[in-house]
CSV table of C-alpha atoms and ligand atoms in Angstrom, one decimal:
chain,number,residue,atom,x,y,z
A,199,UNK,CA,138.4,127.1,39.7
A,200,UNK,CA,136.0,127.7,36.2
A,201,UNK,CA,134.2,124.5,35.7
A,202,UNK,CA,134.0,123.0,32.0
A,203,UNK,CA,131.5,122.1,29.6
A,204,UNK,CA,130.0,118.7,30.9
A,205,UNK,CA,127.8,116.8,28.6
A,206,UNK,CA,124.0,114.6,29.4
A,207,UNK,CA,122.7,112.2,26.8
A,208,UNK,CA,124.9,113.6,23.8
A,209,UNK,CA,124.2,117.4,25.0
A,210,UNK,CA,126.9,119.8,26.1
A,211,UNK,CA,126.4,121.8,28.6
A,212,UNK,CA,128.6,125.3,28.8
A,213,UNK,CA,129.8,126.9,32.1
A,214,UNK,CA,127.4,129.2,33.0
A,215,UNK,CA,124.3,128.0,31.0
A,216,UNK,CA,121.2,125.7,31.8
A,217,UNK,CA,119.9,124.1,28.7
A,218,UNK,CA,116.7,122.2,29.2
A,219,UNK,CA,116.7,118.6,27.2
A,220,UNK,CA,114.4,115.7,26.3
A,221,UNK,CA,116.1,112.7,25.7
A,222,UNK,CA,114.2,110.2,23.9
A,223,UNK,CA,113.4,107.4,27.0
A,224,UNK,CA,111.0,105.2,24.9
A,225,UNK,CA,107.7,104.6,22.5
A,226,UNK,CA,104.2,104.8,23.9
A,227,UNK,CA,101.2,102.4,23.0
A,228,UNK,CA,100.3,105.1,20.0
A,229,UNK,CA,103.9,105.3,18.7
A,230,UNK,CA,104.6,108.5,20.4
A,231,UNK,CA,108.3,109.9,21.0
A,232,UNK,CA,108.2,109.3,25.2
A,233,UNK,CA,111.0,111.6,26.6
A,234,UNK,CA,112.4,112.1,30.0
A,235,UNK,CA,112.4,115.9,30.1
A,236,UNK,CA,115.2,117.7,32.4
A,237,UNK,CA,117.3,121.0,32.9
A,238,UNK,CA,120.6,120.5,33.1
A,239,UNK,CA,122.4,123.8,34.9
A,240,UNK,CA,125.8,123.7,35.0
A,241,UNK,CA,128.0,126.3,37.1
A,242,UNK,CA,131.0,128.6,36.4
A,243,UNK,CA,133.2,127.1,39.0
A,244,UNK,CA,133.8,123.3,39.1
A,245,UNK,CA,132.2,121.6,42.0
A,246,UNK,CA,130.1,118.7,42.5
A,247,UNK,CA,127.1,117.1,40.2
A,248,UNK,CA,124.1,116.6,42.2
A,249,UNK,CA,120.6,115.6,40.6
A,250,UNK,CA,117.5,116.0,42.3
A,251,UNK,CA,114.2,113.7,40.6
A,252,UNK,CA,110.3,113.8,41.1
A,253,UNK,CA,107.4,112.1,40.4
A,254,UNK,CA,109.1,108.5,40.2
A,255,UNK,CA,106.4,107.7,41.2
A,256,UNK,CA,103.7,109.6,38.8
A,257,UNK,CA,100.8,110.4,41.6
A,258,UNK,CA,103.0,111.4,43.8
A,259,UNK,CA,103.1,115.4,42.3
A,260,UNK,CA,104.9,117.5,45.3
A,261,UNK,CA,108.3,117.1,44.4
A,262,UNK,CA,106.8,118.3,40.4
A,263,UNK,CA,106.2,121.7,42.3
A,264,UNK,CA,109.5,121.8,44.4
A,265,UNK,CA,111.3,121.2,41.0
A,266,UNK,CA,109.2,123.5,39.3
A,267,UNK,CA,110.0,126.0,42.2
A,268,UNK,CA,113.9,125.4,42.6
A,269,UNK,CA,114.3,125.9,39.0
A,270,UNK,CA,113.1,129.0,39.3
A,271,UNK,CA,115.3,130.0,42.2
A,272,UNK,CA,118.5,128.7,40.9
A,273,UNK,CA,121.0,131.1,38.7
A,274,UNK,CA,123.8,129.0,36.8
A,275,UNK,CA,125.7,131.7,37.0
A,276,UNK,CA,125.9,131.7,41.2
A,277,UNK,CA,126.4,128.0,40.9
A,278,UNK,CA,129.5,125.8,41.6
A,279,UNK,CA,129.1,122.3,40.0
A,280,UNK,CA,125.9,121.0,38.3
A,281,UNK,CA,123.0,120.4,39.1
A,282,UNK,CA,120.6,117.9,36.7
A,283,UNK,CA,116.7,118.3,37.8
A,284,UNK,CA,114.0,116.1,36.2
A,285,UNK,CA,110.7,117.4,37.4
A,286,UNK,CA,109.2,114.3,35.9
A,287,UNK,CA,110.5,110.5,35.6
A,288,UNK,CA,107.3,108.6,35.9
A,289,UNK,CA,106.2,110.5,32.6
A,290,UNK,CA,103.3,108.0,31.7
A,291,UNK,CA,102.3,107.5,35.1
A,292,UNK,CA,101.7,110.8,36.0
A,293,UNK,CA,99.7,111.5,32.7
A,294,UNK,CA,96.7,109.0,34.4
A,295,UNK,CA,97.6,110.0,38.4
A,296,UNK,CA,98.8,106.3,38.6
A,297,UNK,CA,102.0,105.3,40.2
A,298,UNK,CA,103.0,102.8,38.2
A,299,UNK,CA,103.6,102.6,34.3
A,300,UNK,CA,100.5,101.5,32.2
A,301,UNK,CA,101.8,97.8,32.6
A,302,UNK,CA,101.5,98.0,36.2
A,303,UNK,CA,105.4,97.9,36.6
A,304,UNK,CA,106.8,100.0,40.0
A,305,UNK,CA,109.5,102.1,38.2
A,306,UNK,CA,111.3,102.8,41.7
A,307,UNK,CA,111.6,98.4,41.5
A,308,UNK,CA,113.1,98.5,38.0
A,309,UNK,CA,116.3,100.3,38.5
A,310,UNK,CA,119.2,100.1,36.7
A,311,UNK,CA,117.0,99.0,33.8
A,312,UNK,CA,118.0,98.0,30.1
A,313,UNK,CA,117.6,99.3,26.5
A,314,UNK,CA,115.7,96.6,25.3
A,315,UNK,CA,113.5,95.7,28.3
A,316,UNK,CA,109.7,97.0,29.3
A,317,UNK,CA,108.7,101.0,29.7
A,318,UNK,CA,109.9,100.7,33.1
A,319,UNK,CA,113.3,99.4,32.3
A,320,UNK,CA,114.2,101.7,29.7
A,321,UNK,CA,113.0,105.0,31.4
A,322,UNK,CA,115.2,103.6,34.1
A,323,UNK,CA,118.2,103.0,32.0
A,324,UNK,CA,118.2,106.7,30.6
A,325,UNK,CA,118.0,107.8,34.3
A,326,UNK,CA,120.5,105.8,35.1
A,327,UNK,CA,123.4,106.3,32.8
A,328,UNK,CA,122.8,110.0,31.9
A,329,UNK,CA,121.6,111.4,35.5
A,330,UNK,CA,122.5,109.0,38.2
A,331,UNK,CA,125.8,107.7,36.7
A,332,UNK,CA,129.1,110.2,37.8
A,333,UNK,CA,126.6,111.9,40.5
A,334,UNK,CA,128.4,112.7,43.9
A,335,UNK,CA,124.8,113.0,45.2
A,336,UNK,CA,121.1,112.6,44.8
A,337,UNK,CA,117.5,113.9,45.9
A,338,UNK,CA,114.7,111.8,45.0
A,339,UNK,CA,111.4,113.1,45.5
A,340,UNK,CA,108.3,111.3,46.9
A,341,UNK,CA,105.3,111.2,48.7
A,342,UNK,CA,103.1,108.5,50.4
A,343,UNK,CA,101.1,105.7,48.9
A,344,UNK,CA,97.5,105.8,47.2
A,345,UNK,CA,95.2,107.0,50.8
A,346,UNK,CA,98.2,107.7,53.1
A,347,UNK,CA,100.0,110.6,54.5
A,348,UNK,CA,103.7,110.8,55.0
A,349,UNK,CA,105.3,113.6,57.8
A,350,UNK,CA,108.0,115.0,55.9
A,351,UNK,CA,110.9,112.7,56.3
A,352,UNK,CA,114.2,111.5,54.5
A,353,UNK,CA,115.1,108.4,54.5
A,354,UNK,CA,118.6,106.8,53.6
A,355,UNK,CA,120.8,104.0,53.0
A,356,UNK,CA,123.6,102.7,56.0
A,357,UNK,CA,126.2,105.1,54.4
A,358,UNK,CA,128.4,107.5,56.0
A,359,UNK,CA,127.8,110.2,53.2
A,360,UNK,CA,124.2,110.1,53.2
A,361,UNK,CA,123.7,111.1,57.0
A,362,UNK,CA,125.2,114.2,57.6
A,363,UNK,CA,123.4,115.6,54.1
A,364,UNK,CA,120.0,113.8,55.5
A,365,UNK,CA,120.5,115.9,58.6
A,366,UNK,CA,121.4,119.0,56.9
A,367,UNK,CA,118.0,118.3,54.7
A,368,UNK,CA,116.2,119.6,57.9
A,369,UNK,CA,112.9,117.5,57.6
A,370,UNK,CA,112.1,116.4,61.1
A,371,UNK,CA,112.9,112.9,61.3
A,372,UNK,CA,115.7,110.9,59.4
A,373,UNK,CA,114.6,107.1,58.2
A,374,UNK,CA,117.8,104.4,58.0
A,375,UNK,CA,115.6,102.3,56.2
A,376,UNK,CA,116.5,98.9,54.2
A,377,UNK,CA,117.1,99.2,50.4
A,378,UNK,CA,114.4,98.1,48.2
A,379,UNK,CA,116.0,95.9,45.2
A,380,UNK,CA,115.5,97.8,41.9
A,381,UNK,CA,115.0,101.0,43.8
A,382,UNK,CA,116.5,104.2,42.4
A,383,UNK,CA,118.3,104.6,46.1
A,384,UNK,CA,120.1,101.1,45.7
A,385,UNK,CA,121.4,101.1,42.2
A,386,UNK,CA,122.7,104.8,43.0
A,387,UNK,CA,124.5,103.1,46.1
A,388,UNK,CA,126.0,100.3,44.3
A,389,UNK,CA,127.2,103.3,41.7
A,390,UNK,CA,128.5,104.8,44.8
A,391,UNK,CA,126.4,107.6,44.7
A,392,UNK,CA,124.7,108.9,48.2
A,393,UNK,CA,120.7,109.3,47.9
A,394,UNK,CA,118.6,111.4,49.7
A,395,UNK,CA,114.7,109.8,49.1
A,396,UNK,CA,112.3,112.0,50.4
A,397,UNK,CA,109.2,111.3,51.7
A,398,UNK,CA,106.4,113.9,52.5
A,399,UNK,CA,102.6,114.6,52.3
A,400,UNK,CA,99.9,112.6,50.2
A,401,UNK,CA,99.6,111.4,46.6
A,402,UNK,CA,97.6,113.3,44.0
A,403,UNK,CA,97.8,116.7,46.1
A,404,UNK,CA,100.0,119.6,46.2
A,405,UNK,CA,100.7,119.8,50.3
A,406,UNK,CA,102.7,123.1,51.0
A,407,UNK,CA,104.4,122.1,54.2
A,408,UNK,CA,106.1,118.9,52.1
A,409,UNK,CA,106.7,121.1,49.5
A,410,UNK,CA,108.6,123.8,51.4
A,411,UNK,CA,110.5,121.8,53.8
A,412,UNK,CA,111.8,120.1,50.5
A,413,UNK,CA,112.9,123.1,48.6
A,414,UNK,CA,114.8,124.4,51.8
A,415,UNK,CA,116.4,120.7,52.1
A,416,UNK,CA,117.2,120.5,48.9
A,417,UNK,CA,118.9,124.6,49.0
A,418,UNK,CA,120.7,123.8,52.1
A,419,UNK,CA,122.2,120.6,51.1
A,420,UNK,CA,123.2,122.1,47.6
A,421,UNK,CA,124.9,124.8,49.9
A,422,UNK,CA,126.4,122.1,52.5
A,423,UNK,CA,128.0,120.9,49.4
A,424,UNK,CA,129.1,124.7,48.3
A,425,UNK,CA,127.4,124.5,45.1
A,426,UNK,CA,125.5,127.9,46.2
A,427,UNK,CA,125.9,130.8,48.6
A,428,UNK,CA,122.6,131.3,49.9
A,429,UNK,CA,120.4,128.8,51.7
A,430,UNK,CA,117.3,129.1,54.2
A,431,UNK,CA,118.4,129.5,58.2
A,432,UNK,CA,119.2,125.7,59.6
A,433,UNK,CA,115.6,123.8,60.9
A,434,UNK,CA,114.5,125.1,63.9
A,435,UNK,CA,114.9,121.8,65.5
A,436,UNK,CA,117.4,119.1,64.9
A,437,UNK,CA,115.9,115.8,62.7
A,438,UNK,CA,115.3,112.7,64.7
A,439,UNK,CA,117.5,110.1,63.1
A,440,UNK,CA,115.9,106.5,63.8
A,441,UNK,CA,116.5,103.1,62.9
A,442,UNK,CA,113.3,101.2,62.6
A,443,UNK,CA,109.7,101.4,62.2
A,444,UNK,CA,106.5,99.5,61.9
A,445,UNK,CA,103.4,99.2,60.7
A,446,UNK,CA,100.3,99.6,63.1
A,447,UNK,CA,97.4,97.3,61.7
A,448,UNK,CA,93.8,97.5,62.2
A,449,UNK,CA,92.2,94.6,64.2
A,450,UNK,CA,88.8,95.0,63.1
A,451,UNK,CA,87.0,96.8,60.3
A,452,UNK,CA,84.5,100.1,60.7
A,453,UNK,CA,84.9,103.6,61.0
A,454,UNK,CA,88.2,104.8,62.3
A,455,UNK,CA,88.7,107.4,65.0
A,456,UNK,CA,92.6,108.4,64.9
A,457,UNK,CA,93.2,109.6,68.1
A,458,UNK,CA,97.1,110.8,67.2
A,459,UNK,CA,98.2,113.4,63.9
A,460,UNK,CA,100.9,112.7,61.8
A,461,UNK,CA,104.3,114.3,64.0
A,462,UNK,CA,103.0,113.4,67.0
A,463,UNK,CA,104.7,111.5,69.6
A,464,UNK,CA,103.3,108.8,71.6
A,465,UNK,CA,104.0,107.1,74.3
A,466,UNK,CA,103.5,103.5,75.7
A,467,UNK,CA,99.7,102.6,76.2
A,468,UNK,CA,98.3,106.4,74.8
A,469,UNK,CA,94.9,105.1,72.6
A,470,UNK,CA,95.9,105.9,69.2
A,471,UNK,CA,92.6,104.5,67.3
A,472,UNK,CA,89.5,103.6,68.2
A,473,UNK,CA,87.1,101.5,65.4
A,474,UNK,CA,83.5,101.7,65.4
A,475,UNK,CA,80.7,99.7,63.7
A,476,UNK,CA,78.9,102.0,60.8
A,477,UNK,CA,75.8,100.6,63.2
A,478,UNK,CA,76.9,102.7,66.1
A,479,UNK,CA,77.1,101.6,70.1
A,480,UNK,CA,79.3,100.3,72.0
A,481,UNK,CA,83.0,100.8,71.0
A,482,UNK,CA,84.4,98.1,68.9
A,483,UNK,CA,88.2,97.8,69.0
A,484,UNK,CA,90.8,100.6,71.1
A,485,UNK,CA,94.5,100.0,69.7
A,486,UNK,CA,97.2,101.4,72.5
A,487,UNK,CA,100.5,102.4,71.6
A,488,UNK,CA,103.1,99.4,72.9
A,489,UNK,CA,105.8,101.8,73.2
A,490,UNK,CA,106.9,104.6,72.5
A,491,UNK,CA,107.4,106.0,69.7
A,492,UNK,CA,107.0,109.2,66.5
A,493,UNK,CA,103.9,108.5,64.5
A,494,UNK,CA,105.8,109.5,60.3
A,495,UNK,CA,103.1,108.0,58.3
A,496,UNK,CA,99.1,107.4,58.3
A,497,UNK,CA,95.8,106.1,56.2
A,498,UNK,CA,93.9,109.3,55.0
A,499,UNK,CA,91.0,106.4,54.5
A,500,UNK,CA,87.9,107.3,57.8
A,501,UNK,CA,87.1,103.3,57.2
A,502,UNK,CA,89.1,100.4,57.6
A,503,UNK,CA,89.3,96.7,57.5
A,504,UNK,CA,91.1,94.3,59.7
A,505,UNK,CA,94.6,94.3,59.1
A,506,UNK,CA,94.5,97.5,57.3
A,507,UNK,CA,97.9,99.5,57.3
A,508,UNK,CA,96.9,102.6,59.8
A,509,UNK,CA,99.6,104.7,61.9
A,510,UNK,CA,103.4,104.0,60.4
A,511,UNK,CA,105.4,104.6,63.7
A,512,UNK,CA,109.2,105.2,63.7
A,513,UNK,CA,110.9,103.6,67.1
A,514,UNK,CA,113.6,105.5,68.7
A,515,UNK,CA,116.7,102.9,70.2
A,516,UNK,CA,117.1,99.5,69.5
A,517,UNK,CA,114.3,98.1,67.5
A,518,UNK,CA,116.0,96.0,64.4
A,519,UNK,CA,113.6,93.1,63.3
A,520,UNK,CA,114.7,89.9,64.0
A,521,UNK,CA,115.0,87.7,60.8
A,522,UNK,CA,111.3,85.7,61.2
A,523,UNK,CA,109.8,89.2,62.0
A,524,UNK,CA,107.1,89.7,59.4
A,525,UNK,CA,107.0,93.6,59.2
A,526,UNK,CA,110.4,93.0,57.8
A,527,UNK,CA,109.0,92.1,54.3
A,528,UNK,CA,106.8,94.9,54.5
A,529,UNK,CA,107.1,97.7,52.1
A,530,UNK,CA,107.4,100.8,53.7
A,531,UNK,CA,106.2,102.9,50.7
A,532,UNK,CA,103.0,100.1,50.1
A,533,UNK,CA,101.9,98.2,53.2
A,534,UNK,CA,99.1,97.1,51.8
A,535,UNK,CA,100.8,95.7,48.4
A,536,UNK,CA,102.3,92.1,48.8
A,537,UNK,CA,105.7,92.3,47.7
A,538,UNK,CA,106.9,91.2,44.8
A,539,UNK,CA,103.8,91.1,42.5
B,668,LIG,ZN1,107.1,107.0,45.9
């Protein structure tokens, strides 16, 4: 069936065409227009609106160049449905390689936001009444923390929805991770809308892997949901979908010797760091895996200090945290930040 116009932030949108818009998210410190730039494409036949969004955080630049990249592979006219990308949401952030806005504020804690509240707020209110708002789906695009890597992963809410699109993503492990308050993924749940965050390579770097394993994720869950014909061939291996993880902490401070990469599996008692004074001799601290487990996340840092955030290890089976368990309040995407402030 022929789709009809649709419309984002007073813009309509014909069958057929993309138009590329700026809607006007806010003022900078100098008075500046700040606008949330995105390309709205919107197919001949009806079908589903899915939005994908980068750079929430704004030193976190891979999913910029698997944006930049599925633009360029996407025809509205062999779409069904529409498909809102915005390369860009952290636009202040990403102008200094920061994370956060220049008030410090996390924008992926200040969802659904409000017209007349900070930076944060208001880049999050556009977001989410013009792209989030009336989605049947969403991609959000991210990589780890300041001096950490990430193994390309997705990670989603408890929702039936979200799972089989997570595993037709293809990145090699599946998070069901808890939902950060004020996080783009739980405002789009409570709007009923199924999100997709993923999670791959290091901030401030263009990693390829992270970059291509998103693009054909993102192609083959746009063509899951029949929005287009052609999509890469399945992943070669099927994702390992798990439940919990947990930070691995350093005991004492020197140089660290991982003994495990990113991906790798590891078993119960396998050395997976070893600590060493800057003085040299002897050995200072060997940390051995307690069970078993997939090693999704690690410091890029060669020194550490005691409790230092080091291996992020995903645990297969039961492993919930009991309520008094203090890795619960940890968060995932900051280890190292308390939470909250
Ligand atoms: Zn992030």
């Amino acid at each position: 069936m022929t789709g009809g116009p649709i419309s984002v932030a007073g813009v309509v949108v014909e069958p057929g065409e993309r138009r590329d818009l700026a809607p006007l998210a806010s003022e900078s410190y100098t008075g500046d227009r700040t606008t949330l730039p995105m390309a709205v494409i919107n197919g001949i036949e009806d079908g589903p609106r899915v939005f994908v969004t980068a750079a929430v955080h704004g030193d976190e630049l891979n999913g910029i160049e698997t944006c930049r990249r599925l633009l360029d592979a996407v025809d509205p006219l062999g779409v069904a449905g529409s498909l809102v990308v915005v390369p860009i949401v952290n636009v202040l952030g990403v102008q200094f390689g920061s994370r956060y806005l220049p008030d410090r504020r996390d924008l992926n804690r200040s969802f659904p936001g409000s017209h007349s509240g900070s930076m944060a707020a208001r880049i999050a209110r556009l977001l989410t009444e013009e792209v989030i708002t009336g989605s049947d789906a969403g991609i959000d695009l991210h990589t780890a923390a300041n001096h950490r890597t990430n193994v390309p992963q997705v990670r989603i809410a408890e929702d039936p929805r979200a799972l089989p699109l997570a595993t037709t993503f293809g990145a090699p492990f599946v998070m069901r991770a808890k939902l950060r308050p004020g996080s783009l993924r739980a405002v789009a749940l409570e709007q009923d809308v199924p999100v997709l965050t993923y999670e791959g390579g290091q901030p401030l770097r263009f990693d390829a892997d992270a970059i291509d394993v998103a693009l054909r994720g993102i192609q083959r869950v746009l063509a899951r949901m029949e929005m287009i014909d052609h999509a890469p061939e399945p992943a070669a291996a099927e994702p390992m979908v798990l439940d919990a993880s947990r930070w691995l902490r350093a005991a004492r401070g020197g140089v660290l010797e991982l003994h495990v990469e990113p991906g790798d599996r590891v078993q119960a008692g396998q050395p997976l760091w070893t600590t060493s004074s800057p003085m040299g001799g002897a050995e200072r601290a060997s940390i051995d895996a307690e069970e078993e487990g997939y090693v999704i996340g690690a410091t890029t840092l060669p020194l550490v200090q005691p409790g230092q955030a080091v291996l992020h290890v995903a645990l297969p089976g039961e492993h919930l945290p009991s309520e008094d368990d203090p890795t619960e309040e940890e968060d995932e995407d900051d280890p190292d930040m308390t939470e909250g402030t």
